[in-house]
Amino acid sequence: DEKIQVQIEQSNSEGQIIDYIQNAYDKYDAIVINPGAYTHYSIAIFDALKSVPIPSVEVHMSNIYSREEFRKKSVTAGACIGQITGFGIQSYIMALSALKNMHKKGL
């Protein structure tokens, strides 16, 4: 099985997250993002994800669709090729696996 290299970035600042996304262009093949509370209202993160021509997957450790009503809407998911939610830490592994398979297929 092929190995993949992962770079992990974390920030509680919306502006810093946007910088990470924009700096991913020409450096990385894909983005796995958990926007946290920004999921529900950050048009700026949505725009940043749309601005880079690399695939992204939104992940959440909890199932956001089984939580409070306001948490069920993701404005950032629409900028991603997919969303994985509710599988705990496994959500990240699933996202990496999906992106790796897509990359191998040239998608």
Coordinates of C-alpha atoms in Angstrom, one line a residue:
D1 CA 0.0 0.0 0.0
E2 CA 1.3 3.4 -0.9
K3 CA 2.2 5.8 1.9
I4 CA 1.0 9.4 2.1
Q5 CA 2.5 12.4 3.7
V6 CA 0.4 14.5 5.9
Q7 CA 0.9 18.1 7.1
I8 CA -1.3 19.0 10.1
E9 CA -2.3 22.6 10.7
Q10 CA -4.6 23.9 13.5
S11 CA -5.9 27.3 14.4
N12 CA -8.9 28.9 16.2
S13 CA -8.5 32.0 14.0
E14 CA -10.6 32.1 10.8
G15 CA -8.0 34.3 9.1
Q16 CA -5.2 31.8 9.9
I17 CA -7.3 28.9 8.6
I18 CA -7.9 30.8 5.3
D19 CA -4.1 31.4 5.1
Y20 CA -3.5 27.6 5.6
I21 CA -6.0 26.9 2.8
Q22 CA -4.5 29.4 0.4
N23 CA -1.0 28.3 1.1
A24 CA -1.9 24.7 0.3
Y25 CA -2.0 25.6 -3.4
D26 CA 1.1 24.2 -5.2
K27 CA 2.2 22.4 -2.0
Y28 CA -0.4 19.7 -1.4
D29 CA -2.6 17.4 -3.4
A30 CA -5.7 17.7 -1.1
I31 CA -7.1 19.3 2.0
V32 CA -8.9 17.6 4.9
I33 CA -10.7 20.2 7.0
N34 CA -12.7 20.3 10.2
P35 CA -13.9 23.9 10.3
G36 CA -15.4 23.4 13.8
A37 CA -18.0 26.1 14.6
Y38 CA -17.0 28.0 11.4
T39 CA -18.8 25.2 9.5
H40 CA -22.1 26.9 10.2
Y41 CA -21.3 30.4 9.1
S42 CA -17.9 31.0 7.4
I43 CA -18.5 32.2 3.9
A44 CA -14.8 33.2 4.0
I45 CA -13.6 29.6 4.5
F46 CA -16.0 28.5 1.8
D47 CA -14.5 31.0 -0.6
A48 CA -11.0 30.1 0.3
L49 CA -11.7 26.4 -0.3
K50 CA -13.3 27.3 -3.7
S51 CA -10.3 29.4 -4.6
V52 CA -7.7 26.6 -4.5
P53 CA -7.9 24.0 -7.3
I54 CA -7.3 21.0 -5.1
P55 CA -9.9 18.7 -3.6
S56 CA -11.0 19.1 0.0
V57 CA -13.1 16.9 2.3
E58 CA -14.9 18.3 5.3
V59 CA -14.8 16.1 8.4
H60 CA -16.5 16.2 11.8
M61 CA -15.9 13.7 14.6
S62 CA -19.5 13.9 15.7
N63 CA -22.5 13.5 13.5
I64 CA -23.5 17.2 13.0
Y65 CA -26.9 16.1 11.7
S66 CA -27.9 14.4 15.0
R67 CA -27.0 17.5 17.0
E68 CA -28.7 20.8 17.7
E69 CA -30.7 22.3 14.8
F70 CA -28.2 25.1 14.2
R71 CA -25.3 22.6 13.8
K72 CA -27.0 20.7 11.0
K73 CA -26.2 23.3 8.3
S74 CA -22.7 23.4 6.8
V75 CA -21.9 26.4 4.6
T76 CA -18.4 25.1 4.0
A77 CA -19.3 21.6 2.8
G78 CA -20.5 23.0 -0.5
A79 CA -16.9 23.9 -1.4
C80 CA -15.7 20.4 -0.7
I81 CA -16.0 17.2 -2.8
G82 CA -17.4 15.4 0.2
Q83 CA -18.2 15.3 3.9
I84 CA -17.5 12.6 6.4
T85 CA -19.2 13.0 9.8
G86 CA -19.9 11.0 12.9
F87 CA -17.1 8.4 13.0
G88 CA -14.9 10.0 15.6
I89 CA -11.2 10.1 14.8
Q90 CA -11.9 7.5 12.1
S91 CA -13.5 10.4 10.1
Y92 CA -10.1 11.8 9.3
I93 CA -8.7 8.4 8.2
M94 CA -11.7 7.9 6.0
A95 CA -11.2 11.3 4.4
L96 CA -7.5 10.5 3.7
S97 CA -8.3 7.1 2.3
A98 CA -11.0 8.6 -0.1
L99 CA -8.6 11.4 -1.2
K100 CA -5.8 8.9 -1.7
N101 CA -8.0 6.6 -3.9
M102 CA -9.2 9.6 -5.9
H103 CA -5.6 10.8 -6.5
K104 CA -4.5 7.3 -7.6
K105 CA -7.4 7.3 -10.2
G106 CA -6.4 10.8 -11.4
L107 CA -9.6 12.4 -10.2

